[in-house]
Amino acid sequence: MSVEIKLSRSNRTYRPNEALRGKIITRSPSSISHRGIRITLNASVNLQVRGGSAGFIESVYGVLKPIPILKKSVEVQPAGKISPGTTEIPFSIILNDGGKDDKFYETFHGENISIQYLLNVDVVRGYLHKSLSATVEFLVESILPEKPVSPEMVFFYITQDTQRHSLLPELKSGGFKVSGRICTQCLVSDPLVGELTVEASAVPVYSIDIHLLRVESIMVGENIATETSIVQTTQASKIFSIGFLSHIT
């Protein structure tokens, strides 16, 4: 016998005020008895060690435990029997039922930190038989604002004096200047738009790389530990006045 969970949405994405709907699908060559079918929602914030050189967040992993943010259990079907063949059992759970302890954060899978929502089904079969279980991850996104987000453009410039890393002697003496602007407020589902111009450079410019960085922060005592990692890199062609369009996925 096997059991699986099939959610109503192929992208498995829901918002806190929506109902999580789907079907529990069982397959069995013969009829079986059970002591109840129950589904459980679990969500937590976790630190995850991915190997390699340990950063500051990874170094404190051992003293930080997963933080539970949601746990809800519902009995879908009382004790009874499941017919042979394929059986579909529908279910529906309201994610946010107005409880004071319900706190929802968007699903997030970062380099060091993750916020994960899991749906688990258990077919309890008693002491002499092993329970049947299945788990599927679903995604939670925030409720979008009713009004469009107004873009905020910020101007920036880059010169040899703003750089903290070592530079070629030609750049130190001859200098360079890059100016531009970028939108710093937008929805994650919208493109990140901006433009930049190379105004001067003492050496030829062969390529321009634009890095989209993820910033992750956690509280460690009274301090905040922050680490960055690259999400996406876009290489521009060899031109001295360009616009760029980068999409977060």
mmCIF file of C-alpha atoms in Angstrom:
data_model
loop_
_atom_site.group_PDB
_atom_site.id
_atom_site.type_symbol
_atom_site.label_atom_id
_atom_site.label_comp_id
_atom_site.label_asym_id
_atom_site.label_seq_id
_atom_site.Cartn_x
_atom_site.Cartn_y
_atom_site.Cartn_z
ATOM 1 C CA MET A 1 0.000 0.000 0.000
ATOM 2 C CA SER A 2 1.153 3.570 -0.669
ATOM 3 C CA VAL A 3 -0.075 7.048 0.224
ATOM 4 C CA GLU A 4 0.666 10.449 -1.309
ATOM 5 C CA ILE A 5 -0.510 14.060 -1.039
ATOM 6 C CA LYS A 6 -1.646 16.046 -4.067
ATOM 7 C CA LEU A 7 -2.258 19.747 -3.476
ATOM 8 C CA SER A 8 -4.883 21.704 -5.414
ATOM 9 C CA ARG A 9 -2.292 24.065 -6.931
ATOM 10 C CA SER A 10 0.532 22.860 -9.104
ATOM 11 C CA ASN A 11 2.866 25.610 -7.824
ATOM 12 C CA ARG A 12 1.997 24.706 -4.189
ATOM 13 C CA THR A 13 1.891 28.421 -3.288
ATOM 14 C CA TYR A 14 -0.651 29.810 -0.802
ATOM 15 C CA ARG A 15 -1.233 32.907 1.278
ATOM 16 C CA PRO A 16 -1.943 32.956 5.033
ATOM 17 C CA ASN A 17 -5.625 33.851 4.590
ATOM 18 C CA GLU A 18 -6.279 31.015 2.126
ATOM 19 C CA ALA A 19 -7.299 27.393 2.605
ATOM 20 C CA LEU A 20 -4.808 24.643 1.899
ATOM 21 C CA ARG A 21 -6.742 22.142 -0.206
ATOM 22 C CA GLY A 22 -5.856 18.869 -1.831
ATOM 23 C CA LYS A 23 -6.325 15.114 -1.856
ATOM 24 C CA ILE A 24 -4.847 12.203 0.048
ATOM 25 C CA ILE A 25 -4.406 9.392 -2.466
ATOM 26 C CA THR A 26 -4.073 5.813 -1.255
ATOM 27 C CA ARG A 27 -3.345 2.741 -3.365
ATOM 28 C CA SER A 28 -3.822 -0.759 -1.994
ATOM 29 C CA PRO A 29 -4.319 -4.209 -3.548
ATOM 30 C CA SER A 30 -6.777 -5.136 -0.783
ATOM 31 C CA SER A 31 -9.018 -3.549 1.819
ATOM 32 C CA ILE A 32 -7.254 -2.405 5.004
ATOM 33 C CA SER A 33 -8.383 -1.139 8.382
ATOM 34 C CA HIS A 34 -6.985 1.987 9.995
ATOM 35 C CA ARG A 35 -7.373 3.956 13.212
ATOM 36 C CA GLY A 36 -7.696 7.338 11.598
ATOM 37 C CA ILE A 37 -6.167 9.524 8.890
ATOM 38 C CA ARG A 38 -4.604 12.741 10.118
ATOM 39 C CA ILE A 39 -2.805 15.612 8.416
ATOM 40 C CA THR A 40 -0.362 17.907 10.208
ATOM 41 C CA LEU A 41 1.061 21.293 9.263
ATOM 42 C CA ASN A 42 4.573 22.048 10.477
ATOM 43 C CA ALA A 43 6.696 25.130 9.874
ATOM 44 C CA SER A 44 9.980 26.282 11.353
ATOM 45 C CA VAL A 45 12.942 28.577 10.891
ATOM 46 C CA ASN A 46 16.172 26.597 10.540
ATOM 47 C CA LEU A 47 19.857 27.187 10.152
ATOM 48 C CA GLN A 48 21.453 24.849 7.664
ATOM 49 C CA VAL A 49 25.114 23.984 7.243
ATOM 50 C CA ARG A 50 26.040 23.408 3.605
ATOM 51 C CA GLY A 51 29.679 22.514 4.097
ATOM 52 C CA GLY A 52 32.770 24.361 2.939
ATOM 53 C CA SER A 53 34.344 27.125 4.938
ATOM 54 C CA ALA A 54 32.162 28.027 7.907
ATOM 55 C CA GLY A 55 30.999 31.596 8.189
ATOM 56 C CA PHE A 56 29.908 33.321 11.382
ATOM 57 C CA ILE A 57 26.298 32.132 11.095
ATOM 58 C CA GLU A 58 27.435 28.538 10.628
ATOM 59 C CA SER A 59 29.795 28.837 13.593
ATOM 60 C CA VAL A 60 26.868 29.458 15.966
ATOM 61 C CA TYR A 61 24.699 26.742 14.407
ATOM 62 C CA GLY A 62 25.333 24.355 17.280
ATOM 63 C CA VAL A 63 23.835 26.708 19.898
ATOM 64 C CA LEU A 64 20.718 27.675 17.932
ATOM 65 C CA LYS A 65 17.738 25.350 17.695
ATOM 66 C CA PRO A 66 15.019 25.386 15.012
ATOM 67 C CA ILE A 67 12.292 27.903 15.826
ATOM 68 C CA PRO A 68 8.765 26.466 15.354
ATOM 69 C CA ILE A 69 6.313 28.948 13.853
ATOM 70 C CA LEU A 70 3.338 26.714 13.040
ATOM 71 C CA LYS A 71 1.967 23.343 14.126
ATOM 72 C CA LYS A 72 -1.607 22.306 13.398
ATOM 73 C CA SER A 73 -3.145 18.825 13.225
ATOM 74 C CA VAL A 74 -6.552 17.835 11.812
ATOM 75 C CA GLU A 75 -8.254 14.454 11.592
ATOM 76 C CA VAL A 76 -9.428 13.993 8.026
ATOM 77 C CA GLN A 77 -11.112 10.639 8.509
ATOM 78 C CA PRO A 78 -11.982 8.669 11.667
ATOM 79 C CA ALA A 79 -11.152 4.975 12.172
ATOM 80 C CA GLY A 80 -12.508 2.759 9.423
ATOM 81 C CA LYS A 81 -11.530 0.910 6.257
ATOM 82 C CA ILE A 82 -9.937 1.849 2.957
ATOM 83 C CA SER A 83 -11.261 0.059 -0.108
ATOM 84 C CA PRO A 84 -8.906 -1.767 -2.478
ATOM 85 C CA GLY A 85 -7.592 0.123 -5.501
ATOM 86 C CA THR A 86 -7.085 3.882 -5.617
ATOM 87 C CA THR A 87 -8.920 6.059 -3.081
ATOM 88 C CA GLU A 88 -8.950 9.861 -3.044
ATOM 89 C CA ILE A 89 -9.756 11.628 0.225
ATOM 90 C CA PRO A 90 -10.209 15.430 -0.061
ATOM 91 C CA PHE A 91 -9.076 17.797 2.694
ATOM 92 C CA SER A 92 -9.121 21.525 3.414
ATOM 93 C CA ILE A 93 -7.289 23.444 6.159
ATOM 94 C CA ILE A 94 -7.379 27.175 6.845
ATOM 95 C CA LEU A 95 -3.795 28.293 7.380
ATOM 96 C CA ASN A 96 -4.637 31.336 9.491
ATOM 97 C CA ASP A 97 -7.788 30.762 11.529
ATOM 98 C CA GLY A 98 -7.334 33.941 13.554
ATOM 99 C CA GLY A 99 -5.299 32.366 16.348
ATOM 100 C CA LYS A 100 -3.113 34.745 18.313
ATOM 101 C CA ASP A 101 -0.158 32.381 18.133
ATOM 102 C CA ASP A 102 -0.262 32.003 14.351
ATOM 103 C CA LYS A 103 2.732 33.824 12.850
ATOM 104 C CA PHE A 104 3.386 33.552 9.151
ATOM 105 C CA TYR A 105 6.564 34.397 7.310
ATOM 106 C CA GLU A 106 7.229 33.931 3.628
ATOM 107 C CA THR A 107 8.882 30.703 2.546
ATOM 108 C CA PHE A 108 12.606 31.331 2.282
ATOM 109 C CA HIS A 109 15.471 29.048 1.235
ATOM 110 C CA GLY A 110 18.698 30.930 1.741
ATOM 111 C CA GLU A 111 22.323 29.958 1.923
ATOM 112 C CA ASN A 112 22.275 29.678 5.722
ATOM 113 C CA ILE A 113 18.667 30.228 6.810
ATOM 114 C CA SER A 114 15.449 28.565 5.665
ATOM 115 C CA ILE A 115 11.744 29.023 6.469
ATOM 116 C CA GLN A 116 9.931 25.868 5.449
ATOM 117 C CA TYR A 117 6.286 24.737 5.531
ATOM 118 C CA LEU A 118 5.526 21.008 5.438
ATOM 119 C CA LEU A 119 2.266 19.060 5.181
ATOM 120 C CA ASN A 120 2.337 15.505 6.537
ATOM 121 C CA VAL A 121 -0.311 12.769 6.322
ATOM 122 C CA ASP A 122 -0.416 9.710 8.604
ATOM 123 C CA VAL A 123 -2.598 6.653 8.137
ATOM 124 C CA VAL A 124 -2.519 5.073 11.611
ATOM 125 C CA ARG A 125 -2.821 1.285 11.449
ATOM 126 C CA GLY A 126 -2.321 0.170 15.059
ATOM 127 C CA TYR A 127 0.433 -1.634 16.915
ATOM 128 C CA LEU A 128 0.813 -4.612 14.565
ATOM 129 C CA HIS A 129 1.141 -2.565 11.390
ATOM 130 C CA LYS A 130 3.421 0.278 10.460
ATOM 131 C CA SER A 131 1.683 3.615 9.876
ATOM 132 C CA LEU A 132 1.759 4.991 6.342
ATOM 133 C CA SER A 133 3.074 8.528 5.931
ATOM 134 C CA ALA A 134 3.800 11.068 3.230
ATOM 135 C CA THR A 135 5.162 14.628 3.296
ATOM 136 C CA VAL A 136 5.025 17.496 0.837
ATOM 137 C CA GLU A 137 6.352 21.047 1.059
ATOM 138 C CA PHE A 138 4.058 23.964 0.292
ATOM 139 C CA LEU A 139 5.040 27.611 -0.122
ATOM 140 C CA VAL A 140 3.663 30.617 1.730
ATOM 141 C CA GLU A 141 3.830 34.107 0.261
ATOM 142 C CA SER A 142 2.771 37.397 1.801
ATOM 143 C CA ILE A 143 -0.447 39.123 0.855
ATOM 144 C CA LEU A 144 0.336 41.599 -1.908
ATOM 145 C CA PRO A 145 -0.465 45.246 -1.208
ATOM 146 C CA GLU A 146 -3.670 46.608 -2.733
ATOM 147 C CA LYS A 147 -1.851 49.645 -4.117
ATOM 148 C CA PRO A 148 1.126 49.289 -6.475
ATOM 149 C CA VAL A 149 4.522 49.732 -4.860
ATOM 150 C CA SER A 150 6.014 53.082 -5.839
ATOM 151 C CA PRO A 151 9.530 52.604 -7.219
ATOM 152 C CA GLU A 152 12.291 54.446 -5.383
ATOM 153 C CA MET A 153 15.332 55.264 -7.484
ATOM 154 C CA VAL A 154 18.653 55.786 -5.721
ATOM 155 C CA PHE A 155 21.650 57.375 -7.454
ATOM 156 C CA PHE A 156 25.141 55.952 -6.887
ATOM 157 C CA TYR A 157 28.683 56.382 -8.088
ATOM 158 C CA ILE A 158 31.817 54.212 -7.971
ATOM 159 C CA THR A 159 35.384 55.537 -8.041
ATOM 160 C CA GLN A 160 38.815 54.307 -7.006
ATOM 161 C CA ASP A 161 38.271 56.000 -3.627
ATOM 162 C CA THR A 162 35.118 53.946 -2.829
ATOM 163 C CA GLN A 163 36.824 50.573 -3.282
ATOM 164 C CA ARG A 164 38.153 48.564 -0.325
ATOM 165 C CA HIS A 165 39.937 45.885 -2.364
ATOM 166 C CA SER A 166 43.288 46.235 -4.124
ATOM 167 C CA LEU A 167 43.336 47.972 -7.519
ATOM 168 C CA LEU A 168 45.699 48.067 -10.462
ATOM 169 C CA PRO A 169 48.324 50.835 -10.216
ATOM 170 C CA GLU A 170 46.911 52.336 -13.424
ATOM 171 C CA LEU A 171 43.489 52.676 -11.820
ATOM 172 C CA LYS A 172 44.898 54.156 -8.638
ATOM 173 C CA SER A 173 46.783 56.836 -10.540
ATOM 174 C CA GLY A 174 44.472 57.394 -13.505
ATOM 175 C CA GLY A 175 41.203 56.701 -11.714
ATOM 176 C CA PHE A 176 37.762 55.750 -12.980
ATOM 177 C CA LYS A 177 34.157 56.742 -12.392
ATOM 178 C CA VAL A 178 30.926 54.789 -12.802
ATOM 179 C CA SER A 179 27.589 56.409 -12.026
ATOM 180 C CA GLY A 180 24.013 55.213 -12.225
ATOM 181 C CA ARG A 181 20.748 54.670 -10.471
ATOM 182 C CA ILE A 182 18.806 51.639 -9.258
ATOM 183 C CA CYS A 183 15.312 50.910 -7.964
ATOM 184 C CA THR A 184 15.580 49.949 -4.264
ATOM 185 C CA GLN A 185 11.904 49.232 -3.585
ATOM 186 C CA CYS A 186 9.915 46.744 -5.635
ATOM 187 C CA LEU A 187 7.987 43.489 -5.328
ATOM 188 C CA VAL A 188 10.005 40.276 -5.473
ATOM 189 C CA SER A 189 7.866 39.198 -8.430
ATOM 190 C CA ASP A 190 8.767 42.367 -10.389
ATOM 191 C CA PRO A 191 11.994 43.037 -12.315
ATOM 192 C CA LEU A 192 14.802 44.935 -10.620
ATOM 193 C CA VAL A 193 15.475 47.906 -12.906
ATOM 194 C CA GLY A 194 18.353 50.370 -13.096
ATOM 195 C CA GLU A 195 21.065 51.816 -15.298
ATOM 196 C CA LEU A 196 24.760 52.684 -15.092
ATOM 197 C CA THR A 197 27.280 54.686 -17.108
ATOM 198 C CA VAL A 198 31.055 54.348 -17.229
ATOM 199 C CA GLU A 199 32.091 58.014 -17.332
ATOM 200 C CA ALA A 200 35.846 57.521 -17.212
ATOM 201 C CA SER A 201 38.395 54.727 -16.895
ATOM 202 C CA ALA A 202 42.187 54.721 -17.094
ATOM 203 C CA VAL A 203 42.168 51.159 -18.482
ATOM 204 C CA PRO A 204 39.936 49.510 -21.129
ATOM 205 C CA VAL A 205 36.635 48.017 -19.901
ATOM 206 C CA TYR A 206 36.092 44.500 -21.256
ATOM 207 C CA SER A 207 33.017 43.457 -19.278
ATOM 208 C CA ILE A 208 30.701 44.593 -16.522
ATOM 209 C CA ASP A 209 29.271 42.093 -14.026
ATOM 210 C CA ILE A 210 26.181 42.907 -11.991
ATOM 211 C CA HIS A 211 25.759 40.814 -8.829
ATOM 212 C CA LEU A 212 22.473 40.330 -7.018
ATOM 213 C CA LEU A 213 23.253 39.515 -3.374
ATOM 214 C CA ARG A 214 21.176 37.882 -0.658
ATOM 215 C CA VAL A 215 21.643 39.286 2.860
ATOM 216 C CA GLU A 216 20.806 37.013 5.804
ATOM 217 C CA SER A 217 20.819 38.167 9.432
ATOM 218 C CA ILE A 218 20.158 36.483 12.767
ATOM 219 C CA MET A 219 20.179 37.692 16.370
ATOM 220 C CA VAL A 220 22.980 36.196 18.471
ATOM 221 C CA GLY A 221 22.499 37.485 21.985
ATOM 222 C CA GLU A 222 22.392 41.255 21.664
ATOM 223 C CA ASN A 223 24.288 41.294 18.364
ATOM 224 C CA ILE A 224 23.208 40.779 14.770
ATOM 225 C CA ALA A 225 25.206 38.356 12.609
ATOM 226 C CA THR A 226 24.980 39.111 8.885
ATOM 227 C CA GLU A 227 26.304 37.234 5.862
ATOM 228 C CA THR A 228 25.861 37.774 2.130
ATOM 229 C CA SER A 229 25.817 35.343 -0.772
ATOM 230 C CA ILE A 230 25.428 35.750 -4.522
ATOM 231 C CA VAL A 231 21.995 34.917 -5.942
ATOM 232 C CA GLN A 232 22.511 35.919 -9.558
ATOM 233 C CA THR A 233 25.241 37.339 -11.782
ATOM 234 C CA THR A 234 24.556 39.168 -15.050
ATOM 235 C CA GLN A 235 27.392 40.009 -17.429
ATOM 236 C CA ALA A 236 26.930 43.054 -19.664
ATOM 237 C CA SER A 237 28.535 43.469 -23.056
ATOM 238 C CA LYS A 238 31.471 45.825 -23.720
ATOM 239 C CA ILE A 239 29.717 49.174 -23.897
ATOM 240 C CA PHE A 240 30.124 52.325 -21.856
ATOM 241 C CA SER A 241 26.472 53.252 -21.307
ATOM 242 C CA ILE A 242 24.095 50.436 -20.478
ATOM 243 C CA GLY A 243 20.765 49.694 -18.864
ATOM 244 C CA PHE A 244 20.136 46.428 -17.072
ATOM 245 C CA LEU A 245 17.116 44.351 -16.156
ATOM 246 C CA SER A 246 17.508 41.621 -13.567
ATOM 247 C CA HIS A 247 14.733 39.327 -12.317
ATOM 248 C CA ILE A 248 14.735 37.633 -8.907
ATOM 249 C CA THR A 249 13.695 33.987 -9.095
#
